[in-house]
mmCIF file of C-alpha atoms and ligand atoms in Angstrom:
data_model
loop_
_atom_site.group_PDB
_atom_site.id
_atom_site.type_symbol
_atom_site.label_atom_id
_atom_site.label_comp_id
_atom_site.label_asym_id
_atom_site.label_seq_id
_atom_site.Cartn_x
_atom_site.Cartn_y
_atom_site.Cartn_z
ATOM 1 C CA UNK A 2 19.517 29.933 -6.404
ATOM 2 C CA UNK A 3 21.517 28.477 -3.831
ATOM 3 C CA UNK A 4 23.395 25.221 -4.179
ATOM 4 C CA UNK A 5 21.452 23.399 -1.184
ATOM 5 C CA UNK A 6 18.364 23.534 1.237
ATOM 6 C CA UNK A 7 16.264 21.753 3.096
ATOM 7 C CA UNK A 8 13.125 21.763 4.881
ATOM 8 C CA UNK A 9 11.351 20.142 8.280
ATOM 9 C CA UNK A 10 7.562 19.219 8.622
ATOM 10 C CA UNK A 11 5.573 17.385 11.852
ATOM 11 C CA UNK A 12 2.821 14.978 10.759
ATOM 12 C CA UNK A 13 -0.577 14.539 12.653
ATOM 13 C CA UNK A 14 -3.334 13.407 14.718
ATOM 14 C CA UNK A 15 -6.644 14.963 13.746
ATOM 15 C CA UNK A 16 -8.809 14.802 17.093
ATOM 16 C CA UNK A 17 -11.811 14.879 15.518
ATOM 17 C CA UNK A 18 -13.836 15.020 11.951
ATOM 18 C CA UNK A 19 -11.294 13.113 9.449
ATOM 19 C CA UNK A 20 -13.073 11.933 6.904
ATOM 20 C CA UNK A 21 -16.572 14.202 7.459
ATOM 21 C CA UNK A 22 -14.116 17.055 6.735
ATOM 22 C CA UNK A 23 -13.967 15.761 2.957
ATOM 23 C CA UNK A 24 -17.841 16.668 2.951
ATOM 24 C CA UNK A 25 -16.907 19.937 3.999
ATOM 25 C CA UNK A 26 -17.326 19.593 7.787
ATOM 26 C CA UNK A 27 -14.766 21.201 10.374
ATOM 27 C CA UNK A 28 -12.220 19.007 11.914
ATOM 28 C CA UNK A 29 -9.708 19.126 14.817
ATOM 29 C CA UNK A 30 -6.031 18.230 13.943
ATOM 30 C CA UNK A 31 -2.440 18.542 15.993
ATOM 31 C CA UNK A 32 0.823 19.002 14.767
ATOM 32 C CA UNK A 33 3.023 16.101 16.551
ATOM 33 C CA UNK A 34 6.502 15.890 17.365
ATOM 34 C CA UNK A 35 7.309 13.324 14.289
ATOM 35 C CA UNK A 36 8.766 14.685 11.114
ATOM 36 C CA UNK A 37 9.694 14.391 7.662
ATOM 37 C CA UNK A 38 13.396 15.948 6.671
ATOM 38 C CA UNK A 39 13.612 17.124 2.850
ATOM 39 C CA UNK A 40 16.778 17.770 1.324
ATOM 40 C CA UNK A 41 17.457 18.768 -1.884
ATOM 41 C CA UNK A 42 20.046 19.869 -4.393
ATOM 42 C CA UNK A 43 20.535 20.680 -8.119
ATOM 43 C CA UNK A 44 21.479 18.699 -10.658
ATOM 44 C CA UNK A 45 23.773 19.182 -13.667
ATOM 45 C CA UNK A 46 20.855 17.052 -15.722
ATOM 46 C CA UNK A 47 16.550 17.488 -16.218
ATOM 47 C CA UNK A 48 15.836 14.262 -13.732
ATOM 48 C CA UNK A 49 14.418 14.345 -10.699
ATOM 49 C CA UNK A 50 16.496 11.645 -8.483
ATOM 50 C CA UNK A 51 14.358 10.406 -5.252
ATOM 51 C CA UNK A 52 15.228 9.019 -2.432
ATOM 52 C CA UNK A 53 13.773 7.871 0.804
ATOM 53 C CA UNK A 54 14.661 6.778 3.930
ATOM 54 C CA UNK A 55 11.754 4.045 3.690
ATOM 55 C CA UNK A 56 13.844 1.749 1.480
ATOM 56 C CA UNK A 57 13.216 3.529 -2.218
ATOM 57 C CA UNK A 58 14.798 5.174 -4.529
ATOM 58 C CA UNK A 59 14.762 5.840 -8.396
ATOM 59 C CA UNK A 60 14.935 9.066 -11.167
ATOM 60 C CA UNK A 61 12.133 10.233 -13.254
ATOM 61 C CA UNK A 62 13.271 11.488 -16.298
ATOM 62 C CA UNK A 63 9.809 13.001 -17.427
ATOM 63 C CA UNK A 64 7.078 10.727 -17.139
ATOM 64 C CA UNK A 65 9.515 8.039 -17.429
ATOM 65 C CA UNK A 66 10.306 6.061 -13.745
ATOM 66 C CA UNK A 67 14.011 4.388 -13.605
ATOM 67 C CA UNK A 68 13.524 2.303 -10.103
ATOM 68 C CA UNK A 69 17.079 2.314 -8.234
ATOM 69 C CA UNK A 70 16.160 0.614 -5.107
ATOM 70 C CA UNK A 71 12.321 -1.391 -4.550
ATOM 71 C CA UNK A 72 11.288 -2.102 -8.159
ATOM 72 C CA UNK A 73 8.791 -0.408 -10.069
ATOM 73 C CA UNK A 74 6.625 0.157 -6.861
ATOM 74 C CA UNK A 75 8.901 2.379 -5.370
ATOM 75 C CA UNK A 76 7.314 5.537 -8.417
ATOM 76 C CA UNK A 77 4.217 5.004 -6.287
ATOM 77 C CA UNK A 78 6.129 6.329 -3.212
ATOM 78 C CA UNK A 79 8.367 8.579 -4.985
ATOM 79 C CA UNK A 80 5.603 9.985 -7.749
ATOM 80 C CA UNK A 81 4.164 12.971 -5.002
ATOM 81 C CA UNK A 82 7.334 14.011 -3.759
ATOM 82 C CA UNK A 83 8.305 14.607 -7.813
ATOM 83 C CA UNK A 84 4.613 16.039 -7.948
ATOM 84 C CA UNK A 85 5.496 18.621 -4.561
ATOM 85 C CA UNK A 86 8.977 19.539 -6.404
ATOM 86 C CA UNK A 87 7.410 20.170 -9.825
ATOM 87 C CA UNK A 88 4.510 22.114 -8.529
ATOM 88 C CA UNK A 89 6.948 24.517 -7.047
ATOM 89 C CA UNK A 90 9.153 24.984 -10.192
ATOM 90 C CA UNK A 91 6.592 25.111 -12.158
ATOM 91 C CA UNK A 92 5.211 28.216 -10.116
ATOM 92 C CA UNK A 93 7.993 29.879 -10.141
ATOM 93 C CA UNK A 94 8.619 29.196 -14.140
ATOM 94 C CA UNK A 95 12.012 27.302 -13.260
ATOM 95 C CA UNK A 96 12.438 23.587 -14.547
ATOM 96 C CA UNK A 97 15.667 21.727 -13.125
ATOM 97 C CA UNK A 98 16.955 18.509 -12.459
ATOM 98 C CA UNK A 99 17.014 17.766 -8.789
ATOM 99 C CA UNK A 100 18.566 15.157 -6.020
ATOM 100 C CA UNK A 101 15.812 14.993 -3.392
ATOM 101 C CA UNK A 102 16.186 12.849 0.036
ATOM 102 C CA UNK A 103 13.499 12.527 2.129
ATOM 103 C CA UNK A 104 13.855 10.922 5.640
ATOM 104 C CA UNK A 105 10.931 10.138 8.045
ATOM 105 C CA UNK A 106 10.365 9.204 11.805
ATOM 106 C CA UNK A 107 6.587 9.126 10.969
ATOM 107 C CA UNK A 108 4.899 5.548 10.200
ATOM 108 C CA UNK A 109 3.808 5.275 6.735
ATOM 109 C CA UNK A 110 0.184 5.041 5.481
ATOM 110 C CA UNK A 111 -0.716 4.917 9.545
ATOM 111 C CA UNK A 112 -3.105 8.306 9.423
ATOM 112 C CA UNK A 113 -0.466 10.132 11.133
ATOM 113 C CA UNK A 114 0.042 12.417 8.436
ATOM 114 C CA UNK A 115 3.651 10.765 6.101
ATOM 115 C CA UNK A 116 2.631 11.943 3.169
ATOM 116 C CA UNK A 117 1.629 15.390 4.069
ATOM 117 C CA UNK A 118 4.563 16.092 5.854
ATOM 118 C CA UNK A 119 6.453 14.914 2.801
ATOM 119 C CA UNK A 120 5.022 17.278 -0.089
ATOM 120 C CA UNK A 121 5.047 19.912 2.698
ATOM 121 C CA UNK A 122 9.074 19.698 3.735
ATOM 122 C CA UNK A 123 9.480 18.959 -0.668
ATOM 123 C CA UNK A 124 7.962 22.384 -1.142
ATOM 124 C CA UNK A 125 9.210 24.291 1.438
ATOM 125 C CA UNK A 126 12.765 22.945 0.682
ATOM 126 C CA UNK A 127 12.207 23.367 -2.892
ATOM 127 C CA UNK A 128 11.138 27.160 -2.250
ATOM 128 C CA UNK A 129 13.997 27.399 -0.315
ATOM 129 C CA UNK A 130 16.410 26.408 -3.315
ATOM 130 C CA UNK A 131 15.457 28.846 -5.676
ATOM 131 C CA UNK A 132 15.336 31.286 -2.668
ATOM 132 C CA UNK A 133 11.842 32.455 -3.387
ATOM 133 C CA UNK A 134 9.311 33.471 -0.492
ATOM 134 C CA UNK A 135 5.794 31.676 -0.571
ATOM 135 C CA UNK A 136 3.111 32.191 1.558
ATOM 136 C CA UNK A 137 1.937 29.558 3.865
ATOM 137 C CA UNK A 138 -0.870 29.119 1.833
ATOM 138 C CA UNK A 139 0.700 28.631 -0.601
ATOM 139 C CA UNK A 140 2.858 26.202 0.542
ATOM 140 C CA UNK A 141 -0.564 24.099 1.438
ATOM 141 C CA UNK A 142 -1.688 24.781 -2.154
ATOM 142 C CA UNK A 143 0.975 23.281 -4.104
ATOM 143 C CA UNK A 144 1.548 20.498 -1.494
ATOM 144 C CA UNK A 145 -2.040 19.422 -2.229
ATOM 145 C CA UNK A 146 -1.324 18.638 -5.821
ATOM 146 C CA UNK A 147 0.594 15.574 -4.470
ATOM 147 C CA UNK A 148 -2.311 15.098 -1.991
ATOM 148 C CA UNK A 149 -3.986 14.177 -5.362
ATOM 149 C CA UNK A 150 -2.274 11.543 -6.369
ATOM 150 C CA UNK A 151 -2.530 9.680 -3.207
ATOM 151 C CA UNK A 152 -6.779 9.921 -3.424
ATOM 152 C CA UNK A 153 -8.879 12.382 -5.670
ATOM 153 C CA UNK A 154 -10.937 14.535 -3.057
ATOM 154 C CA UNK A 155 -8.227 15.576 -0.152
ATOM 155 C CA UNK A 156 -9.630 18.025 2.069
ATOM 156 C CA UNK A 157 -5.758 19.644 2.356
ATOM 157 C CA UNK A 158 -6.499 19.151 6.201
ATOM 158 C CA UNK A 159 -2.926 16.779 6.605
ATOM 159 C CA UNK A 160 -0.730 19.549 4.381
ATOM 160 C CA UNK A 161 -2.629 22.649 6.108
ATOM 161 C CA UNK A 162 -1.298 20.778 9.838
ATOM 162 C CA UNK A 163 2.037 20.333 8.638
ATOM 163 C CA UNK A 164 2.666 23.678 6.859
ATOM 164 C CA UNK A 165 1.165 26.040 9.948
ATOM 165 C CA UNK A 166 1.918 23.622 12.889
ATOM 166 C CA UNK A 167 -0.055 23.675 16.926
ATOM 167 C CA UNK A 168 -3.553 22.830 16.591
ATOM 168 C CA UNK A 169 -6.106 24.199 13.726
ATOM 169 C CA UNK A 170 -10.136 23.673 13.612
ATOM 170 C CA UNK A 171 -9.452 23.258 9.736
ATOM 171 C CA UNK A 172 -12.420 23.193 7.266
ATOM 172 C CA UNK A 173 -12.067 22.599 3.800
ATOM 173 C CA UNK A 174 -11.497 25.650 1.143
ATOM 174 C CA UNK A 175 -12.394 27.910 4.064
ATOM 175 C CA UNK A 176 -10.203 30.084 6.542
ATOM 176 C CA UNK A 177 -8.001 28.556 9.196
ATOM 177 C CA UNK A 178 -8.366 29.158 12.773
ATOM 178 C CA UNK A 179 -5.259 28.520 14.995
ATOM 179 C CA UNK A 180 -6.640 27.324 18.312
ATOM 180 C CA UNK A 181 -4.666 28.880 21.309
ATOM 181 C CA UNK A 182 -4.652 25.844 24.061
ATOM 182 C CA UNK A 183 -3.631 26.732 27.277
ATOM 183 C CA UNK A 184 -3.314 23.065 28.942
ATOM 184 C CA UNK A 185 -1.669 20.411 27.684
ATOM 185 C CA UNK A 186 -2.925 17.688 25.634
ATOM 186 C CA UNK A 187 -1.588 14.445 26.368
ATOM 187 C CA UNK A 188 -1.463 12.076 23.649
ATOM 188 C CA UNK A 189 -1.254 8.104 23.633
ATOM 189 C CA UNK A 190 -1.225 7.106 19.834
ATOM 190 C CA UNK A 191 -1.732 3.064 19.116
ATOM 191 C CA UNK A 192 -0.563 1.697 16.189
ATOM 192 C CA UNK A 193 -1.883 -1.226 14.649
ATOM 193 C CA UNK A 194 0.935 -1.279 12.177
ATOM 194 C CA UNK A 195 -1.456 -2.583 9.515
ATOM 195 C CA UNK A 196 -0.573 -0.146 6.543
ATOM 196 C CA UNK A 197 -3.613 0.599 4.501
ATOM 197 C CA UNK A 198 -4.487 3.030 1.464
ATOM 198 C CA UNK A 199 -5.879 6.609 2.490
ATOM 199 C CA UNK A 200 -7.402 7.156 -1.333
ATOM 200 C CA UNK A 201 -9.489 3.577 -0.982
ATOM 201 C CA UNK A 202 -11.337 4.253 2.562
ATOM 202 C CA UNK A 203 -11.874 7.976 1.493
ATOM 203 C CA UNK A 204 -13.879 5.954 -1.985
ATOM 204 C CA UNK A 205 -15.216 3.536 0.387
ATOM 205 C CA UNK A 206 -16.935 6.125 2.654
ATOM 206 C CA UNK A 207 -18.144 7.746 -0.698
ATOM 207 C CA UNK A 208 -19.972 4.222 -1.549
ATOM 208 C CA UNK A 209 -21.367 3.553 1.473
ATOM 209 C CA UNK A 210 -22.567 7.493 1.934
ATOM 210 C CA UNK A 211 -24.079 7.166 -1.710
ATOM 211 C CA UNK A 212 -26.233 4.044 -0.417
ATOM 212 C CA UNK A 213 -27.526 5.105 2.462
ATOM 213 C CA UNK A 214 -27.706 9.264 1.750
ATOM 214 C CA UNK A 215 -30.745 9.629 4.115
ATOM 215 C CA UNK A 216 -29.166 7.948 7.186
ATOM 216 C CA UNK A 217 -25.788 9.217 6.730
ATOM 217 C CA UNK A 218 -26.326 12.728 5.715
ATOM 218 C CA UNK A 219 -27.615 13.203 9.382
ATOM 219 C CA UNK A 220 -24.258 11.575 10.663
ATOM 220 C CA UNK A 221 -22.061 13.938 8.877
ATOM 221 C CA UNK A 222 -23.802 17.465 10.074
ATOM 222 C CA UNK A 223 -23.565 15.266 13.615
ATOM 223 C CA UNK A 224 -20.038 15.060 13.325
ATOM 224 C CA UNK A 225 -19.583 18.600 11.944
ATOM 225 C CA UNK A 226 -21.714 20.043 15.140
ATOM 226 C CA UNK A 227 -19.317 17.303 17.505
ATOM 227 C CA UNK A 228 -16.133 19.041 16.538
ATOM 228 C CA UNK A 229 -17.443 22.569 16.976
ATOM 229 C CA UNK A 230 -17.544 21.142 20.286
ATOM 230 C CA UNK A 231 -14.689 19.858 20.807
ATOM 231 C CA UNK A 232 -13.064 23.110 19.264
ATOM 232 C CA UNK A 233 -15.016 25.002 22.478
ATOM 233 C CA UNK A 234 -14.457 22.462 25.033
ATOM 234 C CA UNK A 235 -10.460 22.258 23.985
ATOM 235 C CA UNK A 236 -10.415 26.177 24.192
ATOM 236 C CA UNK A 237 -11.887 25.886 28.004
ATOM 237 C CA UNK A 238 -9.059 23.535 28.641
ATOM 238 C CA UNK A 239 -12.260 20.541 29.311
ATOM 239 C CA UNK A 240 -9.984 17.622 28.883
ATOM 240 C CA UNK A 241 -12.796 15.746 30.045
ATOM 241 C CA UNK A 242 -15.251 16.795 27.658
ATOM 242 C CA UNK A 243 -12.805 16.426 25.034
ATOM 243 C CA UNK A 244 -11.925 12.767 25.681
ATOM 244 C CA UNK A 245 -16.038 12.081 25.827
ATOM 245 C CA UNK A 246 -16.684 13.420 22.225
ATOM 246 C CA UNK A 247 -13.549 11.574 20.964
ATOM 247 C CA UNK A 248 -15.091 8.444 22.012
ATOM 248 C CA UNK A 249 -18.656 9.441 20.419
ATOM 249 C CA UNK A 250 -16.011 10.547 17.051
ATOM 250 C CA UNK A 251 -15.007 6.869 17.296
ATOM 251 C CA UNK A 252 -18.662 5.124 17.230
ATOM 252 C CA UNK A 253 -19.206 7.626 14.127
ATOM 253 C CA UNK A 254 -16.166 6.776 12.279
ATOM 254 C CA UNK A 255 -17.309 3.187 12.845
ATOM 255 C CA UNK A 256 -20.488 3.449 11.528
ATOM 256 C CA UNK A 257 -19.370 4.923 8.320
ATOM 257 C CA UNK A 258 -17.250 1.763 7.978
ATOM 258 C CA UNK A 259 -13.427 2.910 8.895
ATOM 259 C CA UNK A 260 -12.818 0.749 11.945
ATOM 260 C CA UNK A 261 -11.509 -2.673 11.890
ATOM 261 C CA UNK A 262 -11.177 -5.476 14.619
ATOM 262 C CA UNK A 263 -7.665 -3.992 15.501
ATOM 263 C CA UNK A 264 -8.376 -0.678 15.678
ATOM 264 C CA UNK A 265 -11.378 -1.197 18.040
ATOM 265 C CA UNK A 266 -8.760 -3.374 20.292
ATOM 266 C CA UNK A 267 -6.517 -0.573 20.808
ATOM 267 C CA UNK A 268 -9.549 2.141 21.713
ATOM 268 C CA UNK A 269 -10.868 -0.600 23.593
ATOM 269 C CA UNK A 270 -7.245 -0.958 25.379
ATOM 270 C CA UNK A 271 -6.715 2.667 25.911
ATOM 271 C CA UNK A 272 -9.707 3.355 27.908
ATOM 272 C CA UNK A 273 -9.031 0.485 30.038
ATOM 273 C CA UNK A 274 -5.603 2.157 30.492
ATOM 274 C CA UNK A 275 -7.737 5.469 31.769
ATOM 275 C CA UNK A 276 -7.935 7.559 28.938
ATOM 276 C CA UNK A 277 -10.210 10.137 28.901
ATOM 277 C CA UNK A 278 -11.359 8.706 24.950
ATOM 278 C CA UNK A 279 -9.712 7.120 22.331
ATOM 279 C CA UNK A 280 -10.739 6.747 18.409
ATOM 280 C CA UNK A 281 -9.398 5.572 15.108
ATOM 281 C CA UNK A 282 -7.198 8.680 13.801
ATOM 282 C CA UNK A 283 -6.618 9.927 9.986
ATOM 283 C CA UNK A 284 -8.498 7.628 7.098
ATOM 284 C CA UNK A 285 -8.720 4.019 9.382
ATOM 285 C CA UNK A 286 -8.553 0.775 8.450
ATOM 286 C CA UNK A 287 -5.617 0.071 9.826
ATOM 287 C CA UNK A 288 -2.860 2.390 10.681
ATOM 288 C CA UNK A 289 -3.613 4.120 14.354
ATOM 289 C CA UNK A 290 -5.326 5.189 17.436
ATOM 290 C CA UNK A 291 -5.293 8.216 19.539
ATOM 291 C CA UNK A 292 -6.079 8.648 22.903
ATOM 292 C CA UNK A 293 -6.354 11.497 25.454
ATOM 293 C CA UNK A 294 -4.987 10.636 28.714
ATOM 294 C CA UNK A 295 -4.030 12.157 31.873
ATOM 295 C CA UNK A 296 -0.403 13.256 32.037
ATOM 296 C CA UNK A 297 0.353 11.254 34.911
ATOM 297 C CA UNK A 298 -1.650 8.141 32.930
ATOM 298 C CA UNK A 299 0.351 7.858 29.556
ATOM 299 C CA UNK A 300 2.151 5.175 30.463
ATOM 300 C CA UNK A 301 -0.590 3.429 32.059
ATOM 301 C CA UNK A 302 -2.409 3.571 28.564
ATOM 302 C CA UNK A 303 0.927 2.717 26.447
ATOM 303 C CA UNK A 304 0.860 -0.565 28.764
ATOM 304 C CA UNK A 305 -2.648 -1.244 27.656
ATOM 305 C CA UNK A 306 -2.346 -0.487 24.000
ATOM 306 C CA UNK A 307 0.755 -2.636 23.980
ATOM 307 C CA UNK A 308 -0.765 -5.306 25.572
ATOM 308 C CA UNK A 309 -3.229 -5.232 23.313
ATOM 309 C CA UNK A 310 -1.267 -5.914 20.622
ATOM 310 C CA UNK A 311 -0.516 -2.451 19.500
ATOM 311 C CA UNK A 312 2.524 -0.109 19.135
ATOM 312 C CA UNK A 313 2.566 2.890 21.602
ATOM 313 C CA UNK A 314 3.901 6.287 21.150
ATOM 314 C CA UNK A 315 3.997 8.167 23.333
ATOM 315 C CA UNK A 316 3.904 11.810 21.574
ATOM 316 C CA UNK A 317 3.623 16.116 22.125
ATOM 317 C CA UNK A 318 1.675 18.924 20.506
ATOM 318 C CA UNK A 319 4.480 20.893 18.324
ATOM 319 C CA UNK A 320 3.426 24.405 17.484
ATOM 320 C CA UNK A 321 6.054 25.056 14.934
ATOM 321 C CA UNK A 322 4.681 24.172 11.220
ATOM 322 C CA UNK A 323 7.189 23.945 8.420
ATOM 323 C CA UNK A 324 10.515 25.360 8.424
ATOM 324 C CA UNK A 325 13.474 25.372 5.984
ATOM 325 C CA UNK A 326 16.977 26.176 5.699
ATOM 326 C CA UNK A 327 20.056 26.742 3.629
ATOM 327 C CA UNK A 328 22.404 23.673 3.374
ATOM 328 C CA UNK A 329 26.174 24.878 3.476
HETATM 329 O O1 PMV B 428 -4.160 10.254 5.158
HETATM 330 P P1 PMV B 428 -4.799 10.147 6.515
HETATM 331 O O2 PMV B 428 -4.958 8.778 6.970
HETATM 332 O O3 PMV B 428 -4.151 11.045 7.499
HETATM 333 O O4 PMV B 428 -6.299 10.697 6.351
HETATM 334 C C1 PMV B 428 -6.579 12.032 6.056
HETATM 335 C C2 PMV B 428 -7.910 12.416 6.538
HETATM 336 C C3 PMV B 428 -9.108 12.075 5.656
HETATM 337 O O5 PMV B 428 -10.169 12.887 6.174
HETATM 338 C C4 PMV B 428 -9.504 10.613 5.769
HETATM 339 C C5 PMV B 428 -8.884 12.415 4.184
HETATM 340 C C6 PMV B 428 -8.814 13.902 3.875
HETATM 341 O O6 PMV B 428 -8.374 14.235 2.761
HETATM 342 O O7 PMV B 428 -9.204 14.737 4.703
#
């Protein structure tokens, strides 16, 4: 074991399929150049001290939450990174007390992938402490037990992005295919900066799918073929074609009820900015947009989604996943 470590992990847009992707449909994600930092250390004692750069902090000593900084509210933050750091120890049959720091330049509970990211870097830097080797899927495995706590039925799709990195056509419980992209895919995300709760809208979608099973079962095998074509027409390089099923992604995504006023102002903006397409990205509700633009048109669209009332960032495909490192 070694006395330090820590570990770096992008977040996420997924291009197409969030959501039908819980119902066991492909989807098309990108690892972005926004990432969580891990750091961790042992400690002399059996708690787990957490904190993170959002504001939070506190120990759990077992079940037990001691709030430092943010109240009691701040365990709901802090409970999945414990989760990520127990899952590891408990795989490798080690059980320590450990100072954990997490620090973030992605927005939180905006569908760009925080939380992944977070149990992702918390494992790999965990791994890293009690220098053992995981695989990657591994990694992705015990990152998901944290997934759980944030909504029942995660499809792994935001820890699988973060652990491998570039751009995956991910479907759930089934093999991962790296897609190899030979253009460039320029990004505009929006963000509405409304925070909102991944685990509710995945529950929500459930409801509303449960009520109308005949209408919406259709939808979802729709949405599964649309990102099978995305996957080809990305693969050709068909930017064009790409931004045109994004925008068809979108009018799904509304009608299972993810969209909001704001988010249809931003994808609304964006094309009027010249983007290719534009949709609600991760769970919706609030959080963000992404749109596929033009190089020479990002700003263009960032003017528009600003305008609009929205946050623009202006971001690039990363194709490194996770990676961790000794602390000296
Ligand atoms: O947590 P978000 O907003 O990135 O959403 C993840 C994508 C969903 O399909 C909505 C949920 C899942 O587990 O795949």
């Amino acid at each position: 074991m070694i006395l330090k470590a820590a570990a770096s992990a992008p977040g996420k847009v997924i291009l197409t399929g969030e959501h039908f992707v819980v119902y066991g449909e492909p989807a098309l994600v990108m690892a972005i150049n926004r990432y969580v930092e891990v750091n961790v250390e042992e400690r002399k004692d059996n708690a787990i001290y957490i904190s993170s750069s959002l504001g939070v902090s506190g120990t759990f000593v077992g079940d037990r939450f001691r709030p430092v900084r943010g109240g009691t509210l701040a365990s709901n933050i802090l409970k999945p990174i414990k989760i990520a750091a127990e899952a590891v120890m408990n795989s490798l049959g080690e059980r320590r007390g450990l100072n954990i720091k997490v620090s973030s330049t992605i927005p939180v509970a905006s569908g760009l992938g925080s939380s992944g990211a977070s149990a992702v870097s918390t494992v790999a830097a965990v791994v890293k402490l009690f220098e053992a080797n995981l695989t990657e899927e591994s990694i992705v495995n015990l990152s998901t037990e944290a997934e759980r706590y944030v909504h029942i039925n995660p499809s792994g799709i935001d820890q699988s992005i973060s652990t491998y990195g570039g751009v995956l056509s991910f479907k759930k419980g089934k093999d991962i295919s790296h897609l190899r992209v030979r253009s460039t895919i320029p990004i505009v995300i929006g963000n509405t900066c409304i925070e909102r709760n991944t685990g509710k809208l995945v529950d929500n979608v459930r409801v509303r799918m449960e009520r109308f099973p005949n209408v919406l079962k259709p939808l979802i095998s729709a949405a599964g073929r649309l990102t099978v074509q995305a996957v080809d027409v990305l693969r050709r390089g068909d930017l064009d074609m790409l931004g045109l099923l994004m925008d068809i992604d979108h009018a799904f995504l509304s009608a299972i009820g993810v969209s909001s006023d704001a988010l249809d102002r931003l994808v609304h903006a964006a094309r009027r900015g010249g983007a290719l397409g534009a949709k609600l990205t991760g769970a919706g509700g609030g959080g963000c947009i992404v749109a596929l633009s033009r190089l020479d048109d990002r700003e263009a669209v960032a003017k528009q989604i600003s305008e609009a009332g929205g946050t623009p960032i202006i971001a690039e495909k990363v194709d490194q996943g996770v990676h961790s490192w000794k602390v000296k």
